[in-house]
mmCIF file of C-alpha atoms in Angstrom:
data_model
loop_
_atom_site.group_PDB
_atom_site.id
_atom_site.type_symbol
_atom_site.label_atom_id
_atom_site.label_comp_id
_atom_site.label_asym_id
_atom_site.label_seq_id
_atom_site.Cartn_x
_atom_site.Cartn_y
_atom_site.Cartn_z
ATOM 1 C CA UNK C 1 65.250 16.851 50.041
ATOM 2 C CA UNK C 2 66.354 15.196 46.931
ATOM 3 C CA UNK C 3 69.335 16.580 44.748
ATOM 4 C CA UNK C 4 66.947 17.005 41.935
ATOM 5 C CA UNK C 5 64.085 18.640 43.479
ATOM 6 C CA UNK C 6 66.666 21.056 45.040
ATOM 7 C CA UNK C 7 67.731 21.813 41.177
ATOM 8 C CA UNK C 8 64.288 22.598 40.251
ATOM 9 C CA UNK C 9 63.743 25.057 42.877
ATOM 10 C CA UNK C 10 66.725 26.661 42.108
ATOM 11 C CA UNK C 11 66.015 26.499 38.705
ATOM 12 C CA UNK C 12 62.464 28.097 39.418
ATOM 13 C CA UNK C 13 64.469 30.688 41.909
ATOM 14 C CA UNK C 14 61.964 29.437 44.363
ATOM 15 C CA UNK C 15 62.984 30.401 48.208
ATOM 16 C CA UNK C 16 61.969 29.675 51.308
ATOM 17 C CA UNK C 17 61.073 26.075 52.620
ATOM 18 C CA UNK C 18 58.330 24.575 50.773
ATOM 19 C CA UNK C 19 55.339 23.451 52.361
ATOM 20 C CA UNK C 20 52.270 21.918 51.725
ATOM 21 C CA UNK C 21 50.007 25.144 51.709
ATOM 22 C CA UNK C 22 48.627 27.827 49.020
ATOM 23 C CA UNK C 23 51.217 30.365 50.113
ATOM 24 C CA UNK C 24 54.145 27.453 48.373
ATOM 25 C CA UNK C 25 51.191 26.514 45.923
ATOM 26 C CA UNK C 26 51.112 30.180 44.857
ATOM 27 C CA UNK C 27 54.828 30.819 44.955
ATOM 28 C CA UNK C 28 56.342 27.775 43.346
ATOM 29 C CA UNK C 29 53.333 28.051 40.280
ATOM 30 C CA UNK C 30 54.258 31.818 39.957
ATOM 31 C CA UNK C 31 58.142 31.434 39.728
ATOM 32 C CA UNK C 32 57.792 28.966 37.172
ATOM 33 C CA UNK C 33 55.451 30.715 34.789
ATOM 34 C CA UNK C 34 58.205 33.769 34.904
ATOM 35 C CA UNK C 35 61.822 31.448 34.511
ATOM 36 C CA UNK C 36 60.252 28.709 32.567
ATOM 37 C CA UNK C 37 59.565 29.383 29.183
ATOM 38 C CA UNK C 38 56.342 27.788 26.630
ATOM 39 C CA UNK C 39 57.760 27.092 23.752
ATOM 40 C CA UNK C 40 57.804 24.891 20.551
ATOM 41 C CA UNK C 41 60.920 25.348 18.972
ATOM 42 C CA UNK C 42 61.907 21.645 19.165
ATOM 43 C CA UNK C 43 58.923 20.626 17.202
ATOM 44 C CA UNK C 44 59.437 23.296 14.847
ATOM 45 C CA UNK C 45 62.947 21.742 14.016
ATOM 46 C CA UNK C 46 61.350 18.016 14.045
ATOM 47 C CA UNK C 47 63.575 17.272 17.414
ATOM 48 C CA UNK C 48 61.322 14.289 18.950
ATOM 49 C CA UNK C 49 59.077 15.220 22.085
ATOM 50 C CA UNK C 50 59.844 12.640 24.861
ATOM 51 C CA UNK C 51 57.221 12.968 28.066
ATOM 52 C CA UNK C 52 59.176 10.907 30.391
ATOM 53 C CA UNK C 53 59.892 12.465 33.437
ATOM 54 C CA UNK C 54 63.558 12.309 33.540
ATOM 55 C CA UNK C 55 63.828 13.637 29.940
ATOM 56 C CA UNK C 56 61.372 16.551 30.284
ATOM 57 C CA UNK C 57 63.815 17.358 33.884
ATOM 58 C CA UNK C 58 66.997 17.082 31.621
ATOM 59 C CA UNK C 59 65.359 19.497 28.746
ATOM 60 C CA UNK C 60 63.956 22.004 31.745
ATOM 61 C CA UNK C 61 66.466 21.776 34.770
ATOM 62 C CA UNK C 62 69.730 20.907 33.379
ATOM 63 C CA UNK C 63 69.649 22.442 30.015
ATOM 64 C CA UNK C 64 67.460 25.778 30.911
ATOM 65 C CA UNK C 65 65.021 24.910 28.075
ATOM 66 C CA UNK C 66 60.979 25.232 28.314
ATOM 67 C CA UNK C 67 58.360 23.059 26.672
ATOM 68 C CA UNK C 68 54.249 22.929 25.732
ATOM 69 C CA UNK C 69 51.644 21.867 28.446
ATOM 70 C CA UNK C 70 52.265 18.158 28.113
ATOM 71 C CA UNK C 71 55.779 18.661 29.054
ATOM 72 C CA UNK C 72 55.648 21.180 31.675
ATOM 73 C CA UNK C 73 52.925 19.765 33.174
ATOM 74 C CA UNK C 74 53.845 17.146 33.381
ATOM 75 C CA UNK C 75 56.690 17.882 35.071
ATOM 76 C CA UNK C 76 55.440 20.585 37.653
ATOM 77 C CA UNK C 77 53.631 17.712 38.670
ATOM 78 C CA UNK C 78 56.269 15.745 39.347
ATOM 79 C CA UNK C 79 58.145 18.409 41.534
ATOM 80 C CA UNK C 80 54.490 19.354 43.444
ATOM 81 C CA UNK C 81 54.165 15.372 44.334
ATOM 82 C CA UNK C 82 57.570 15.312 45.095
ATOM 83 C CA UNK C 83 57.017 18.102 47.646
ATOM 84 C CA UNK C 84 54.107 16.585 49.012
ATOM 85 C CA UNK C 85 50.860 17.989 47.558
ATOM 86 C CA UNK C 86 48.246 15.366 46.221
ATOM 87 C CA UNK C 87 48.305 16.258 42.117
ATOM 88 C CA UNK C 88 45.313 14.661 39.468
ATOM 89 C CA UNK C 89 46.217 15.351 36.192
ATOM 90 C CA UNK C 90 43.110 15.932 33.840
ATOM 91 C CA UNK C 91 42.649 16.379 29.872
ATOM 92 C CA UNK C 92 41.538 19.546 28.750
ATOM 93 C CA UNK C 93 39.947 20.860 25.843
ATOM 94 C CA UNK C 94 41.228 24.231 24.728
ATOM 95 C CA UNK C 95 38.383 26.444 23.517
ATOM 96 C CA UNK C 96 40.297 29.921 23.532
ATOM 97 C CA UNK C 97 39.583 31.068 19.699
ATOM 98 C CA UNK C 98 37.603 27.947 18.848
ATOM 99 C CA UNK C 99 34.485 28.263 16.890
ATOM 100 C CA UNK C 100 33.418 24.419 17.571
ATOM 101 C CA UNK C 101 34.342 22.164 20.578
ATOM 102 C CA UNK C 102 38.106 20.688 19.389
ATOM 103 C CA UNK C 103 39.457 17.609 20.642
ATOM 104 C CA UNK C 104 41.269 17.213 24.028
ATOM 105 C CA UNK C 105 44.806 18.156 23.803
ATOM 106 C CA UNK C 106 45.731 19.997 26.904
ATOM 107 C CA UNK C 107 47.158 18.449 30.344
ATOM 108 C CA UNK C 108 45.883 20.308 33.197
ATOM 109 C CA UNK C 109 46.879 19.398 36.718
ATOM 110 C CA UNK C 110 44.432 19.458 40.368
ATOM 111 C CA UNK C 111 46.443 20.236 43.128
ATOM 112 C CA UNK C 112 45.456 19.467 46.767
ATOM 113 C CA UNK C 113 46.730 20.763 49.390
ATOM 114 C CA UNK C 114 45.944 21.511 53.630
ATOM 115 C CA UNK C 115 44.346 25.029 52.412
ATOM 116 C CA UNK C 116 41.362 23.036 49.142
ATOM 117 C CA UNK C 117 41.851 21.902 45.694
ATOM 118 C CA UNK C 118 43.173 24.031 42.878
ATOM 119 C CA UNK C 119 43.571 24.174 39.587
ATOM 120 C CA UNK C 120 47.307 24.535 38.714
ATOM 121 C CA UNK C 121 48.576 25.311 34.870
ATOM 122 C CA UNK C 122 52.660 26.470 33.870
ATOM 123 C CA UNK C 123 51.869 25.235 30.213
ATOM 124 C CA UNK C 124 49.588 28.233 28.305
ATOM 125 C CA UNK C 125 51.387 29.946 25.597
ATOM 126 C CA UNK C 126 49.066 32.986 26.651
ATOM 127 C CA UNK C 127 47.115 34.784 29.104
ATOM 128 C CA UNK C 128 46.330 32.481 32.067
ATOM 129 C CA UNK C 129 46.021 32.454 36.093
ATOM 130 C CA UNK C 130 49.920 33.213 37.601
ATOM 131 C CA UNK C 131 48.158 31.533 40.612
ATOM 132 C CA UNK C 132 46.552 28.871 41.440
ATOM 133 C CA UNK C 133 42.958 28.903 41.096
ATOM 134 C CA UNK C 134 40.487 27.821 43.763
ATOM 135 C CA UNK C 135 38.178 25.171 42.022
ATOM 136 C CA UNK C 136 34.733 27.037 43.588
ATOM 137 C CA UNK C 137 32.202 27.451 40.216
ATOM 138 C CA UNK C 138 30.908 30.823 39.785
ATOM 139 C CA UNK C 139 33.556 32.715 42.367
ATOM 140 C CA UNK C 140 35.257 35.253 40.434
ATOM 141 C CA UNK C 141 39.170 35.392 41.407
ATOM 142 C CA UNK C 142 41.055 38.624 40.352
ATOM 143 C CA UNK C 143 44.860 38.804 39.796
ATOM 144 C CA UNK C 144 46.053 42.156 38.979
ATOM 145 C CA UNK C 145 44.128 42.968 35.526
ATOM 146 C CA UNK C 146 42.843 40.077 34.833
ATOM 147 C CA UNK C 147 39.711 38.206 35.969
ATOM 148 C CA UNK C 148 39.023 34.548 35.895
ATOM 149 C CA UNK C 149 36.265 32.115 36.896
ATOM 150 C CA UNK C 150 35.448 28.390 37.257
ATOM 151 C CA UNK C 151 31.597 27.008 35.928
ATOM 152 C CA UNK C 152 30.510 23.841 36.126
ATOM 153 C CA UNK C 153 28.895 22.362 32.614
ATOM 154 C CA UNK C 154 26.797 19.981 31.334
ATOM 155 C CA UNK C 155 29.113 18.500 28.770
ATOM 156 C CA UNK C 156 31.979 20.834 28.788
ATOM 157 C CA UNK C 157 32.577 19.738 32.576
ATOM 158 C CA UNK C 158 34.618 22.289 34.436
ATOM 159 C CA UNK C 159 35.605 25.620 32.243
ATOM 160 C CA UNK C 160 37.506 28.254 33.175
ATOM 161 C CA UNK C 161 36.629 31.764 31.959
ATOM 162 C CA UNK C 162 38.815 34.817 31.583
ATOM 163 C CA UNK C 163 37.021 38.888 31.451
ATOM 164 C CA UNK C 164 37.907 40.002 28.194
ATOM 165 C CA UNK C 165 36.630 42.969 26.508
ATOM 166 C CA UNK C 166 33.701 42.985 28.739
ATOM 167 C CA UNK C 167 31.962 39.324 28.456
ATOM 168 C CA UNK C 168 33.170 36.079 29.963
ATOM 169 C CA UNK C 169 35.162 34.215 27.148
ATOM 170 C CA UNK C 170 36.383 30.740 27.446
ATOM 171 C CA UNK C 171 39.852 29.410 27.747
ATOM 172 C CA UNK C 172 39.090 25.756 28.466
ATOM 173 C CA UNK C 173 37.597 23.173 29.622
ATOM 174 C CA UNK C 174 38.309 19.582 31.513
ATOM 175 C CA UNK C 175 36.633 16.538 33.038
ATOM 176 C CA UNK C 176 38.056 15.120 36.081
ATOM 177 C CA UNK C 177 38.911 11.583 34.853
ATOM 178 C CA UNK C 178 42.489 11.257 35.778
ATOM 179 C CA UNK C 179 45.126 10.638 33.163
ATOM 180 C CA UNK C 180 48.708 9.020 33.075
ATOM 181 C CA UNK C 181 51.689 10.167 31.714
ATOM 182 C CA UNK C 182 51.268 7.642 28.742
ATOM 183 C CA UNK C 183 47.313 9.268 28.021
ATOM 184 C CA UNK C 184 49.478 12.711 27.084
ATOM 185 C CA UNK C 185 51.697 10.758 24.457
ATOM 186 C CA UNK C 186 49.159 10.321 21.144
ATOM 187 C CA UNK C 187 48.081 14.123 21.726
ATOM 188 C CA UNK C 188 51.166 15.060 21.985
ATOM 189 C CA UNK C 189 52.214 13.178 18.954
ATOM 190 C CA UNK C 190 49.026 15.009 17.157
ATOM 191 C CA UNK C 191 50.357 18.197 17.812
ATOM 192 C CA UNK C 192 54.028 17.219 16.771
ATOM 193 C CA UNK C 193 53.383 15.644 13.769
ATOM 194 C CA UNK C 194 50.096 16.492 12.268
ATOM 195 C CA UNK C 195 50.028 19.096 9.205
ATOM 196 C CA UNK C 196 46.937 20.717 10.827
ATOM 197 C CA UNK C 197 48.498 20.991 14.439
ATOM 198 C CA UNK C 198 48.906 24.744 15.200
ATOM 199 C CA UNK C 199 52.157 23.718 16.863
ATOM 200 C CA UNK C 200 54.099 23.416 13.376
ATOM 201 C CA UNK C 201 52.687 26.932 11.807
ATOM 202 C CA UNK C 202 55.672 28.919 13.657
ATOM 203 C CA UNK C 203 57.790 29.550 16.501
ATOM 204 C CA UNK C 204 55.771 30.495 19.716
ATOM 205 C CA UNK C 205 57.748 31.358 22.842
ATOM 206 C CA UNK C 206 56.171 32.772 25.546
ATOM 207 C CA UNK C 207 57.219 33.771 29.311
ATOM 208 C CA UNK C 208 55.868 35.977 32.031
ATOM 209 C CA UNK C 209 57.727 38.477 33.380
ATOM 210 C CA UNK C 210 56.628 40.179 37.088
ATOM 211 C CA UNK C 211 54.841 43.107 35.644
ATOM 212 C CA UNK C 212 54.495 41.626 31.843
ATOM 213 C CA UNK C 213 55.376 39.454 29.738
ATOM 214 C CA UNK C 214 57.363 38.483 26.914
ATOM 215 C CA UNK C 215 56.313 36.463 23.457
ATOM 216 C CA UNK C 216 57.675 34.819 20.073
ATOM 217 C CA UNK C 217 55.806 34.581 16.946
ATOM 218 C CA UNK C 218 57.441 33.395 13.698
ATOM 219 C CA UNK C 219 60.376 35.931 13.907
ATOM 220 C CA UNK C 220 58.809 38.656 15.589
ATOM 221 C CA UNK C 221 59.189 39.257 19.625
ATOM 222 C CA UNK C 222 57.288 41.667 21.856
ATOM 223 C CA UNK C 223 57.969 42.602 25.105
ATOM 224 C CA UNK C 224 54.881 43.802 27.061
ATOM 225 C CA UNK C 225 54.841 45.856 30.518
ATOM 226 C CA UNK C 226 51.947 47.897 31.717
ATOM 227 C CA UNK C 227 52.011 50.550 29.552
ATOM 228 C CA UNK C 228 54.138 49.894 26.128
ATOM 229 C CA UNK C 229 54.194 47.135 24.100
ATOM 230 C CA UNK C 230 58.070 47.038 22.279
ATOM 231 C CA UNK C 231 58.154 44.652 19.286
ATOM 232 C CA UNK C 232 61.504 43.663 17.498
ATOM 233 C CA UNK C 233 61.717 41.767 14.411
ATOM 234 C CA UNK C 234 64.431 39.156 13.971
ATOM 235 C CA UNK C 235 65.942 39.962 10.021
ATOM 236 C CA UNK C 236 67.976 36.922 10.546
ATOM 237 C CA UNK C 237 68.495 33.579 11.860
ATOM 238 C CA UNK C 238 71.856 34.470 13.675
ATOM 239 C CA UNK C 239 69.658 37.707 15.358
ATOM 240 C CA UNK C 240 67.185 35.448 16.134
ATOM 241 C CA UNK C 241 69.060 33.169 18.290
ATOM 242 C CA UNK C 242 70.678 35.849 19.915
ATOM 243 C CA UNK C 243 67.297 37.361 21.053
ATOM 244 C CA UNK C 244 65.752 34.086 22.185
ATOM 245 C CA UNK C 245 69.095 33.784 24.566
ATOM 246 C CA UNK C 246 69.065 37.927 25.221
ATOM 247 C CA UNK C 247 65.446 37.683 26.542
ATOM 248 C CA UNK C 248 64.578 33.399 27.080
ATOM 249 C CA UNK C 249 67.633 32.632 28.257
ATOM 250 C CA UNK C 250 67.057 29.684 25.094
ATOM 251 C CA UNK C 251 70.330 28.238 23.075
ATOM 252 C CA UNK C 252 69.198 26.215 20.489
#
């Protein structure tokens, strides 16, 4: 196994062997959604986005940083092709909170492997699967509270759902047209750069943890687990680094 893809998986605290099965599928998606943080605090500081590969790896492995979908994405499909799963990469459209359709400016990743195809995402700044999802339409797959389902649309294309507050809401949506790594750079340079991108409004970290989760916004922090919700206010820049490093394991 290569030296880098043996960083990764220690970077992931994946163990065991790795093979080309759900069980690894499940395992390798889960440990990265809960060491791997989303965040946009590089963008917030107008520090440049890069999406190649070996940047992204030097950002995420070496310097224990996280990144938005087109980043870490991109790069959990590196380490899943790497390992030898089949990967598509798609553009998604995300509808969570939308009133109209918005443009595409989400990577999502297929994943195939000896057990069917999945639908594989490490780079929502919210609420999504912790494992892979079986790409079946209508087939509703529950992990712990949550519920989530896969239909099949007319224009839309494939959507995934999430139960919330008893009706089916959307999260979002993707055609199966595969992408590049160069498709993801002018969205990504949207929602750098762009005065309306939501990405420059405030700092959004986010991580999961194995019976919560944890979340930034602007200069408050709450840490959720199943039954409290704990929120702590940053008064000051100084306090603020220290909790992103305290509970993100971030230095910036």
């Amino acid at each position: 196994m290569r030296t880098e893809v043996q960083a990764y998986l220690q970077r992931i605290e994946f163990e065991g062997i790795p093979k080309n099965d759900f069980a690894t599928l499940r395992h390798l998606q889960f440990q990265h959604l809960i060491t791997v943080p989303y965040e946009n605090l590089d963008i917030m500081r107008d520090i440049p986005i890069s999406l190649k590969i070996e940047d992204v790896y030097k950002k995420v492995v070496e310097r224990g940083r996280g990144g938005y979908c087109f980043e870490l994405n991109g790069l959990f499909a590196w380490l899943l092709r790497s390992l030898g799963f089949t990967v598509a990469e798609h553009m998604a459209r995300y509808l969570r909170g939308e009133q109209e359709i918005p443009m595409r400016r989400h990577r999502v990743l297929k994943v195939t492997c000896v057990d069917g195809d999945y639908l594989c995402d490490v780079g929502v700044g919210d609420t999504i699967p912790l494992v892979p999802l079986p790409i079946k339409y209508g087939v509703v797959n529950q992990q712990k509270m949550e519920r989530y389902k896969l239909e099949n649309e007319p224009f839309l294309g494939n959507v995934l759902y999430e139960w919330k507050k008893n009706e089916w809401r959307k999260i979002y949506s993707f055609t199966e047209e595969k992408q590049l790594n160069i498709d993801y750079i002018m969205p990504s340079f949207y929602c750098e750069k762009h005065p309306d991108s939501y990405f420059r409004t405030m700092d959004m970290v986010h991580i999961f943890t194995k019976d919560g989760r944890k979340t930034v916004a602007g200069r408050e922090i709450k840490l959720f687990s199943p039954n409290h919700v704990n929120v702590i206010v940053a008064g000051t820049e100084a306090a603020f680094k220290e909790l992103l490093e305290v509970h993100f394991k971030i230095r910036i």
